[in-house]
């Protein structure tokens, strides 16, 4: 399964480390990553890929959501096909 | 990774309130007909609870995985007048109660199809169904009903127009809020996923998934970026935005249909407002350049919007259907409510707007003492606009029992409220009393 993970919030030390550490634990491979500061907010986007027969979507979503609560960041995950459907012919 | 496109999409959903307004499963009930009403209702309950058992679960899964809100999960069924006609029950309230029970079991928000199609005349089940409407809709909370009183091919059944004026009054006398579950149509469509007017047409497959999209906020935000530019740019901007919104509807409909193993029917390309700020069709019209909706120019702006939405959406999905266009309900649109409260929008202007919007006079409250004949007159006018212009029109009017012009009627929660609007006090009673049928217009003879 492929999904887009977005992380938005106040910049702080170790965001990339925490998110990628969690994804590694969940057996999610990061295939693309982009990070910037937009009007003071830390904004990171990751493309994750994993075998959903091993780890289901809900488990990854829950893990990211818990990390979001813990770090005060807004973390979302959405399956990638939605973006292709809306933005590409 | 195209980060800008990803951020754009996320912004459309989180800030501009883009959503899938409804996934509606259409279910045929023809195989539930029985001369014994009790048996027929048992079959209906079983068919509904079997066919749609995964509807809510699948919609919730899609919402979670793709991060796109799916606001309503609904069911539409074959018009009950056709299903119940074989039994000899003297009223059909029990059918509505069965629909309600099935909806509660399944967890769906609304179920539509307590309906009759009488554009050219009444069949045996139609009379019983229409007579049952006030009791059926006031005793149930999730059942929606509709009656089609006219079509471009058949003309307008003025006996039905007369009767429906009285039915609306009778329903309002029991509970005015229930009037939001009843629509009187001309040129009703068979694949509409939106309530209260959804029913499953006789030419449809046994089961089908139809999707209704929304997103007035997305269109408004896009137009804010082209302020002052020519009206051609406005049209282009709406088309491009409608395209993106519709792509999402097509995508979600495909996923839902596949997971439910039911054919995908249509996407209804509608801009359906809600009372929350920024989710308003009126605000789009004002963004185009009107001081308030209702100003001279409103009908032209709405015509442009309605047409551009269709043009943008039609290429984005395989099959377009339903009502497709811009809805202009008063109580469900904060901008419309504001315009009515400031006397910037009256019923006559609203009627003109219905000639170019996707439906008709929708969620309009009138004084509780408005005579039945006057409501029939409003229905006849709307039907005439639809029949002559080859479009769907509808009346969903709420006589606010015990209230006068200037007061308001509350529908509770997300349904908002409607200011009571003044109606022309002159009576159409003698015309309505004539009954009969207005013949089909000359341009309907196309064979």
Coordinates of C-alpha atoms in Angstrom, one line a residue:
Chain A
X1 CA 0.0 0.0 0.0
X2 CA 1.2 3.5 -0.8
X3 CA 0.2 6.5 1.3
X4 CA 1.0 10.2 1.7
X5 CA 1.9 11.3 5.3
X6 CA 1.8 15.0 6.1
X7 CA 3.3 16.5 9.2
X8 CA 2.5 20.1 10.0
X9 CA 3.3 22.1 13.2
X10 CA 5.7 24.2 15.2
X11 CA 9.3 23.4 14.4
X12 CA 11.1 21.4 17.0
X13 CA 14.2 19.2 17.3
X14 CA 13.9 15.6 16.2
X15 CA 10.6 15.6 14.2
X16 CA 12.1 13.8 11.2
X17 CA 13.8 11.3 13.6
X18 CA 10.6 10.5 15.5
X19 CA 8.4 10.1 12.5
X20 CA 10.9 8.0 10.6
X21 CA 11.7 5.9 13.7
X22 CA 8.0 5.1 14.1
X23 CA 7.6 4.2 10.4
X24 CA 10.6 1.9 10.6
X25 CA 9.0 0.2 13.6
X26 CA 5.8 -0.2 11.6
X27 CA 7.7 -1.7 8.6
X28 CA 6.8 1.3 6.4
X29 CA 9.4 2.1 3.8
X30 CA 9.9 5.8 3.0
X31 CA 10.1 6.2 -0.8
X32 CA 10.1 10.0 -1.0
X33 CA 10.4 12.8 1.5
X34 CA 10.2 16.6 1.4
X35 CA 10.5 19.1 4.2
X36 CA 10.2 22.9 4.4
X37 CA 9.2 25.7 6.7
X38 CA 6.1 27.5 5.5
X39 CA 5.2 30.7 7.3
X40 CA 7.1 29.5 10.4
X41 CA 5.3 26.1 10.4
X42 CA 7.3 22.9 9.9
X43 CA 5.8 21.1 6.9
X44 CA 6.9 17.6 5.9
X45 CA 5.5 15.2 3.4
X46 CA 6.5 11.6 3.1
X47 CA 5.5 8.9 0.7
X48 CA 5.3 5.6 2.5
X49 CA 5.0 2.1 1.1
X50 CA 4.3 -1.1 3.0
X51 CA 2.8 -4.6 2.8
X52 CA -0.7 -4.2 4.2
X53 CA -1.0 -8.0 4.6
X54 CA 1.7 -7.5 7.4
X55 CA 0.6 -4.2 8.9
X56 CA -2.9 -2.9 8.3
X57 CA -3.7 0.8 7.5
X58 CA -5.5 1.4 10.7
X59 CA -2.5 0.4 12.8
X60 CA -0.2 2.8 10.9
X61 CA -2.8 5.6 11.2
X62 CA -3.2 5.0 14.9
X63 CA 0.6 5.0 15.5
X64 CA 0.9 8.3 13.6
X65 CA -2.0 9.8 15.4
X66 CA -0.6 8.9 18.8
X67 CA 2.8 10.4 17.8
X68 CA 0.9 13.6 16.7
X69 CA -0.8 13.9 20.1
X70 CA 2.5 13.3 21.9
X71 CA 4.5 15.9 19.9
X72 CA 1.8 18.4 19.3
X73 CA 2.0 18.0 15.6
X74 CA -0.7 17.6 13.0
X75 CA 0.0 14.3 11.4
X76 CA -2.3 12.9 8.6
X77 CA -2.1 9.8 6.4
X78 CA -4.1 9.3 3.3
X79 CA -3.9 6.7 0.6
X80 CA -2.1 8.0 -2.4
X81 CA -4.6 7.2 -5.1
X82 CA -6.9 10.0 -4.0
X83 CA -4.3 12.7 -5.0
X84 CA -3.8 11.1 -8.4
X85 CA -7.6 11.0 -9.0
X86 CA -8.1 14.6 -8.2
X87 CA -4.9 16.2 -9.7
X88 CA -4.1 14.0 -12.7
X89 CA -6.0 13.2 -15.9
Chain B
X1 CA 6.3 13.8 -5.1
X2 CA 4.2 16.7 -6.2
X3 CA 4.0 18.5 -2.9
X4 CA 2.0 21.5 -4.1
X5 CA -0.8 19.3 -5.4
X6 CA -0.9 17.3 -2.2
X7 CA -1.1 20.5 -0.1
X8 CA -3.8 21.9 -2.4
X9 CA -5.9 18.7 -2.0
X10 CA -5.4 18.7 1.8
X11 CA -6.4 22.4 1.9
X12 CA -9.5 21.7 -0.1
X13 CA -10.6 19.1 2.4
X14 CA -9.6 20.7 5.7
X15 CA -10.2 24.4 5.1
X16 CA -12.6 24.6 2.2
X17 CA -15.0 21.9 3.4
X18 CA -14.8 19.7 0.3
X19 CA -16.6 16.5 1.1
X20 CA -18.6 13.6 -0.4
X21 CA -22.0 14.8 0.6
X22 CA -23.6 11.4 0.2
X23 CA -23.1 7.8 -0.8
X24 CA -26.6 6.6 -1.7
X25 CA -27.4 2.9 -2.4
X26 CA -30.4 2.5 -4.7
X27 CA -32.2 -0.7 -4.1
X28 CA -35.1 -2.1 -6.1
X29 CA -38.0 -3.5 -4.1
X30 CA -39.9 -5.0 -7.0
X31 CA -39.1 -8.5 -5.8
X32 CA -40.7 -7.7 -2.4
X33 CA -44.2 -7.2 -3.8
X34 CA -46.8 -9.3 -2.0
X35 CA -50.6 -9.3 -1.8
X36 CA -50.2 -9.6 1.9
X37 CA -48.8 -6.3 3.2
X38 CA -47.2 -7.8 6.3
X39 CA -45.3 -10.3 4.1
X40 CA -44.2 -7.5 1.7
X41 CA -42.8 -5.4 4.5
X42 CA -40.9 -8.4 5.9
X43 CA -39.3 -9.0 2.5
X44 CA -38.5 -5.3 2.2
X45 CA -36.8 -5.2 5.6
X46 CA -34.8 -8.3 4.8
X47 CA -33.7 -7.1 1.3
X48 CA -32.7 -3.7 2.7
X49 CA -30.8 -5.0 5.7
X50 CA -29.0 -7.6 3.5
X51 CA -28.2 -5.5 0.5
X52 CA -26.9 -2.5 2.5
X53 CA -25.4 -4.3 5.4
X54 CA -21.8 -3.1 4.7
X55 CA -22.7 0.4 3.4
X56 CA -21.9 2.4 6.5
X57 CA -18.8 0.2 7.3
X58 CA -17.4 0.7 3.7
X59 CA -18.1 4.5 3.8
X60 CA -16.3 4.8 7.1
X61 CA -13.3 2.8 5.8
X62 CA -13.0 5.0 2.8
X63 CA -13.3 8.1 5.0
X64 CA -10.5 6.8 7.2
X65 CA -8.1 5.6 4.5
X66 CA -8.4 8.5 2.1
X67 CA -9.1 11.3 4.6
X68 CA -12.1 12.5 2.8
X69 CA -15.3 13.2 4.8
X70 CA -18.3 11.2 3.7
X71 CA -21.1 13.2 5.4
X72 CA -24.2 11.0 4.7
X73 CA -24.8 7.3 4.0
X74 CA -28.3 6.9 2.5
X75 CA -30.6 4.5 0.8
X76 CA -33.2 5.1 -2.0
X77 CA -35.9 2.5 -2.9
X78 CA -38.4 2.0 -5.6
X79 CA -41.4 4.3 -5.1
X80 CA -43.5 2.6 -2.4
X81 CA -46.7 3.4 -4.2
X82 CA -45.7 0.8 -6.8
X83 CA -44.6 -1.8 -4.3
X84 CA -47.5 -1.5 -1.9
X85 CA -50.2 -1.3 -4.6
X86 CA -50.6 -5.1 -4.8
X87 CA -51.7 -5.3 -1.1
X88 CA -55.0 -4.0 -0.1
X89 CA -53.9 -2.0 3.0
X90 CA -55.9 1.2 3.4
X91 CA -52.8 3.2 4.4
X92 CA -49.1 2.7 3.9
X93 CA -47.8 4.1 7.2
X94 CA -46.5 0.6 8.1
X95 CA -44.3 0.7 5.0
X96 CA -42.6 3.9 6.2
X97 CA -42.2 2.3 9.6
X98 CA -40.4 -0.6 8.0
X99 CA -38.1 1.7 6.1
X100 CA -37.4 3.6 9.3
X101 CA -36.6 0.3 11.2
X102 CA -34.2 -0.9 8.3
X103 CA -32.5 2.5 8.3
X104 CA -31.9 2.3 12.1
X105 CA -30.6 -1.2 11.9
X106 CA -28.2 -0.2 9.1
X107 CA -27.2 3.1 10.7
X108 CA -28.0 5.0 7.5
X109 CA -28.9 8.7 7.9
X110 CA -32.0 8.8 5.6
X111 CA -34.0 6.5 3.4
X112 CA -35.9 7.9 0.4
X113 CA -38.7 6.5 -1.7
X114 CA -41.9 6.9 0.2
X115 CA -42.9 8.3 -3.2
X116 CA -45.5 8.3 -6.0
X117 CA -45.2 9.4 -9.6
X118 CA -48.5 10.9 -10.7
X119 CA -47.5 13.3 -13.4
X120 CA -50.2 12.0 -15.8
X121 CA -52.7 10.4 -13.4
X122 CA -53.2 8.3 -10.3
X123 CA -52.9 4.5 -10.1
X124 CA -54.4 2.6 -7.2
X125 CA -51.4 2.7 -4.9
X126 CA -50.7 6.4 -5.5
X127 CA -53.8 7.7 -3.8
X128 CA -53.2 5.6 -0.7
X129 CA -49.6 6.6 -0.5
X130 CA -50.2 10.3 -0.9
X131 CA -53.0 10.1 1.8
X132 CA -50.5 8.4 4.1
X133 CA -47.7 11.0 3.8
X134 CA -48.6 13.3 6.7
X135 CA -48.8 10.4 9.2
X136 CA -45.9 8.4 7.7
X137 CA -43.4 11.3 7.6
X138 CA -44.4 12.7 11.0
X139 CA -44.1 9.3 12.7
X140 CA -40.7 8.6 11.3
X141 CA -37.4 10.5 11.5
X142 CA -35.3 9.0 8.7
X143 CA -37.9 8.4 5.9
X144 CA -38.2 10.9 3.0
X145 CA -41.0 11.1 0.6
X146 CA -41.6 12.7 -2.8
X147 CA -44.4 13.1 -5.3
X148 CA -43.8 13.9 -9.0
X149 CA -46.7 16.0 -10.2
X150 CA -45.5 17.0 -13.7
X151 CA -43.1 16.2 -16.5
X152 CA -42.2 17.8 -19.9
X153 CA -43.7 14.7 -21.6
X154 CA -46.9 14.5 -19.6
X155 CA -47.7 18.1 -18.5
X156 CA -48.8 19.0 -15.0
X157 CA -51.4 17.0 -13.0
X158 CA -53.3 19.8 -11.4
X159 CA -55.4 17.4 -9.3
X160 CA -52.1 16.3 -7.7
X161 CA -50.9 19.9 -7.4
X162 CA -54.1 20.7 -5.5
X163 CA -53.8 17.6 -3.3
X164 CA -50.2 18.2 -2.5
X165 CA -50.9 21.8 -1.2
X166 CA -53.3 20.2 1.3
X167 CA -50.9 17.4 2.2
X168 CA -48.1 19.9 2.9
X169 CA -50.5 21.8 5.2
X170 CA -51.7 18.6 6.9
X171 CA -48.1 17.5 7.6
X172 CA -47.2 21.0 8.9
X173 CA -50.2 20.8 11.2
X174 CA -48.8 17.7 12.9
X175 CA -45.1 18.8 12.8
X176 CA -43.8 21.6 10.5
X177 CA -40.2 20.3 10.8
X178 CA -41.3 17.0 9.0
X179 CA -42.0 19.1 5.9
X180 CA -38.3 19.0 5.2
X181 CA -38.7 15.3 4.4
X182 CA -41.2 15.9 1.6
X183 CA -40.5 17.2 -1.9
X184 CA -43.0 17.9 -4.7
X185 CA -41.3 17.4 -8.1
X186 CA -41.7 18.1 -11.7
X187 CA -39.4 16.1 -14.0
X188 CA -38.1 14.0 -11.0
X189 CA -34.9 12.0 -11.8
X190 CA -34.5 8.3 -11.1
X191 CA -30.9 8.3 -9.9
X192 CA -30.8 11.3 -7.5
X193 CA -28.7 10.6 -4.5
X194 CA -29.8 13.7 -2.6
X195 CA -32.6 13.8 0.0
X196 CA -35.4 14.4 0.5
X197 CA -36.1 13.6 -3.2
X198 CA -34.2 10.4 -3.8
X199 CA -36.0 7.3 -5.0
X200 CA -34.8 4.3 -7.0
X201 CA -36.2 4.5 -10.5
X202 CA -37.9 1.6 -12.3
X203 CA -35.3 1.6 -15.1
X204 CA -32.4 1.2 -12.7
X205 CA -30.4 -1.9 -11.9
X206 CA -31.4 -4.0 -8.9
X207 CA -28.8 -2.2 -6.8
X208 CA -26.6 0.8 -7.6
X209 CA -24.2 3.2 -5.9
X210 CA -24.7 6.9 -6.6
X211 CA -22.5 9.6 -5.2
X212 CA -23.4 13.2 -4.5
X213 CA -20.4 15.6 -4.1
X214 CA -20.2 19.1 -2.7
X215 CA -17.8 21.9 -2.2
X216 CA -19.2 25.5 -2.4
X217 CA -16.2 26.6 -0.3
X218 CA -13.7 25.3 -2.8
X219 CA -15.4 27.2 -5.6
X220 CA -15.5 30.4 -3.5
X221 CA -11.8 30.2 -2.6
X222 CA -10.9 29.7 -6.2
X223 CA -12.9 32.7 -7.3
X224 CA -11.3 34.9 -4.6
X225 CA -8.0 34.5 -6.5
X226 CA -9.5 36.0 -9.7
X227 CA -11.3 39.1 -8.3
X228 CA -11.9 41.8 -10.9
X229 CA -11.1 39.6 -13.9
X230 CA -13.5 39.0 -16.7
X231 CA -16.6 36.8 -16.4
X232 CA -14.9 34.4 -18.9
X233 CA -12.2 33.8 -16.3
X234 CA -14.9 33.2 -13.6
X235 CA -16.5 30.5 -15.7
X236 CA -13.1 28.9 -16.5
X237 CA -12.2 28.9 -12.8
X238 CA -15.5 27.3 -11.7
X239 CA -15.1 24.6 -14.4
X240 CA -11.5 23.7 -13.3
X241 CA -12.6 23.5 -9.7
X242 CA -15.7 21.5 -10.5
X243 CA -13.5 19.1 -12.4
X244 CA -11.3 18.4 -9.4
X245 CA -14.3 18.0 -7.0
X246 CA -16.0 15.6 -9.4
X247 CA -12.9 13.5 -9.9
X248 CA -13.0 12.9 -6.2
X249 CA -16.6 11.8 -6.4
X250 CA -15.8 9.5 -9.3
X251 CA -12.9 8.0 -7.4
X252 CA -14.8 7.5 -4.1
X253 CA -17.8 6.0 -6.0
X254 CA -15.6 3.5 -7.8
X255 CA -14.0 2.4 -4.6
X256 CA -17.3 2.1 -2.7
X257 CA -19.0 0.2 -5.6
X258 CA -16.1 -2.2 -5.8
X259 CA -16.0 -2.9 -2.1
X260 CA -19.8 -3.3 -1.9
X261 CA -19.9 -5.4 -5.1
X262 CA -22.6 -3.2 -6.5
X263 CA -22.5 -1.4 -9.9
X264 CA -21.5 2.3 -9.8
X265 CA -24.3 4.4 -11.2
X266 CA -23.6 8.2 -11.4
X267 CA -22.0 11.2 -9.8
X268 CA -24.3 14.0 -9.0
X269 CA -22.2 17.1 -9.6
X270 CA -23.9 19.3 -7.1
X271 CA -22.8 22.3 -5.0
X272 CA -24.9 21.5 -1.9
X273 CA -24.5 24.2 0.8
X274 CA -24.7 23.7 4.6
X275 CA -25.4 26.3 7.2
X276 CA -21.7 26.4 8.3
X277 CA -19.8 29.5 7.3
X278 CA -17.9 29.2 4.1
X279 CA -20.1 26.4 2.7
X280 CA -22.5 28.6 0.9
X281 CA -23.7 28.9 -2.7
X282 CA -24.9 32.5 -1.9
X283 CA -21.4 33.5 -1.0
X284 CA -20.1 32.2 -4.4
X285 CA -22.7 34.5 -6.1
X286 CA -21.6 37.4 -3.9
X287 CA -17.9 36.6 -4.7
X288 CA -18.8 36.9 -8.4
X289 CA -19.7 40.5 -7.6
X290 CA -23.2 40.9 -6.1
X291 CA -23.6 43.1 -2.9
X292 CA -26.1 40.5 -1.7
X293 CA -27.7 37.5 -3.3
X294 CA -31.1 38.8 -4.6
X295 CA -29.5 41.8 -6.2
X296 CA -30.3 42.3 -10.0
X297 CA -27.8 40.1 -11.7
X298 CA -28.3 37.2 -9.3
X299 CA -30.1 35.0 -11.8
X300 CA -27.4 35.5 -14.4
X301 CA -24.6 34.7 -11.9
X302 CA -26.4 31.6 -10.8
X303 CA -27.0 30.5 -14.4
X304 CA -23.3 30.9 -15.1
X305 CA -22.4 29.0 -11.9
X306 CA -24.8 26.1 -12.6
X307 CA -23.6 25.7 -16.2
X308 CA -19.9 25.9 -15.4
X309 CA -20.3 23.3 -12.7
X310 CA -21.9 20.9 -15.2
X311 CA -19.3 21.6 -17.9
X312 CA -16.4 21.2 -15.5
X313 CA -17.8 18.0 -14.0
X314 CA -19.0 16.2 -17.0
X315 CA -15.6 15.3 -18.3
X316 CA -14.3 14.3 -14.9
X317 CA -16.6 11.3 -14.4
X318 CA -17.9 8.4 -16.4
X319 CA -21.6 9.0 -15.9
X320 CA -23.3 12.2 -14.7
X321 CA -26.7 12.0 -13.2
X322 CA -29.0 13.1 -10.4
X323 CA -29.8 16.8 -10.2
X324 CA -26.3 18.1 -10.9
X325 CA -25.9 21.8 -10.4
X326 CA -26.1 24.4 -7.7
X327 CA -28.7 24.0 -4.9
X328 CA -30.3 27.1 -3.4
X329 CA -32.0 25.9 -0.3
X330 CA -32.7 28.9 2.0
X331 CA -32.4 27.3 5.5
X332 CA -29.3 25.3 4.6
X333 CA -27.2 28.2 3.3
X334 CA -26.0 30.9 5.7
X335 CA -25.7 33.4 2.9
X336 CA -29.3 32.8 1.7
X337 CA -30.6 33.1 5.3
X338 CA -28.7 36.4 5.7
X339 CA -30.2 37.8 2.5
X340 CA -33.7 36.9 3.4
X341 CA -33.3 38.4 6.9
X342 CA -32.1 41.7 5.5
X343 CA -35.0 41.7 2.9
X344 CA -32.5 41.4 0.1
X345 CA -34.1 38.2 -1.3
X346 CA -37.8 37.6 -1.7
X347 CA -39.8 34.6 -2.9
X348 CA -40.3 36.1 -6.3
X349 CA -36.6 36.5 -7.0
X350 CA -36.0 33.0 -5.5
X351 CA -38.5 31.6 -8.0
X352 CA -36.7 33.3 -10.9
X353 CA -33.4 31.7 -9.6
X354 CA -35.0 28.3 -9.7
X355 CA -35.4 28.6 -13.5
X356 CA -31.6 28.3 -13.7
X357 CA -30.5 26.3 -10.6
X358 CA -30.5 22.6 -10.3
X359 CA -33.7 22.1 -8.4
X360 CA -36.3 24.6 -7.1
X361 CA -37.8 26.4 -4.1
X362 CA -36.0 24.5 -1.4
X363 CA -36.4 24.7 2.4
X364 CA -38.5 27.9 2.2
X365 CA -40.6 28.7 5.3
X366 CA -43.9 30.5 4.9
X367 CA -46.4 31.7 7.5
X368 CA -48.4 29.0 9.2
X369 CA -51.7 30.4 8.1
X370 CA -50.7 30.3 4.4
X371 CA -53.7 28.7 2.7
X372 CA -53.3 25.2 1.0
X373 CA -54.4 26.7 -2.3
X374 CA -51.5 29.2 -2.1
X375 CA -49.0 26.4 -1.6
X376 CA -50.6 24.6 -4.5
X377 CA -50.1 27.7 -6.5
X378 CA -46.4 27.8 -5.6
X379 CA -46.1 24.1 -6.6
X380 CA -47.9 24.8 -9.9
X381 CA -45.5 27.7 -10.7
X382 CA -42.4 25.6 -10.0
X383 CA -43.8 22.7 -12.0
X384 CA -44.4 25.0 -14.9
X385 CA -40.8 26.3 -14.8
X386 CA -39.6 22.7 -14.9
X387 CA -42.0 21.4 -17.5
X388 CA -41.5 24.3 -19.9
X389 CA -37.7 24.4 -19.5
X390 CA -37.0 20.7 -19.6
X391 CA -35.5 20.7 -16.1
X392 CA -36.1 19.2 -12.7
X393 CA -37.9 21.6 -10.3
X394 CA -39.2 21.0 -6.8
X395 CA -40.9 22.6 -3.9
X396 CA -39.9 21.9 -0.4
X397 CA -41.9 24.4 1.6
X398 CA -42.5 24.6 5.3
X399 CA -45.6 26.2 6.6
X400 CA -44.3 27.3 10.0
X401 CA -47.4 26.5 12.1
X402 CA -48.2 29.3 14.6
X403 CA -45.5 31.6 13.2
X404 CA -45.7 34.8 11.2
X405 CA -43.5 36.6 8.6
X406 CA -40.3 37.8 10.3
X407 CA -40.2 35.0 12.8
X408 CA -38.0 31.9 12.3
X409 CA -38.4 28.2 12.4
X410 CA -35.5 26.1 13.8
X411 CA -34.8 22.6 12.3
X412 CA -32.2 21.7 14.9
X413 CA -28.5 21.1 14.6
X414 CA -26.9 21.0 11.2
X415 CA -30.3 21.7 9.5
X416 CA -30.1 25.3 10.6
X417 CA -33.2 27.6 10.6
X418 CA -35.4 29.4 8.1
X419 CA -36.8 32.9 8.3
X420 CA -40.5 33.0 7.5
X421 CA -40.9 34.6 4.1
X422 CA -43.8 36.7 2.9
X423 CA -46.0 35.3 0.2
X424 CA -48.2 37.2 -2.3
X425 CA -51.5 37.4 -0.4
X426 CA -53.7 37.1 -3.5
X427 CA -55.5 33.8 -3.8
X428 CA -55.2 31.3 -6.7
X429 CA -58.0 29.2 -5.1
X430 CA -60.4 29.3 -8.1
X431 CA -57.6 28.2 -10.5
X432 CA -56.5 25.4 -8.2
X433 CA -60.1 24.2 -7.7
X434 CA -60.5 23.6 -11.4
X435 CA -58.3 20.5 -11.3
X436 CA -57.5 18.5 -14.4
X437 CA -54.2 18.5 -16.3
X438 CA -52.1 21.2 -18.0
X439 CA -51.2 19.7 -21.4
X440 CA -47.6 18.8 -22.2
X441 CA -45.8 21.7 -23.9
X442 CA -45.5 21.8 -27.7
X443 CA -41.7 21.2 -27.6
X444 CA -42.2 17.9 -25.8
X445 CA -43.3 16.2 -29.0
X446 CA -39.9 15.2 -30.3
X447 CA -40.6 11.8 -31.8

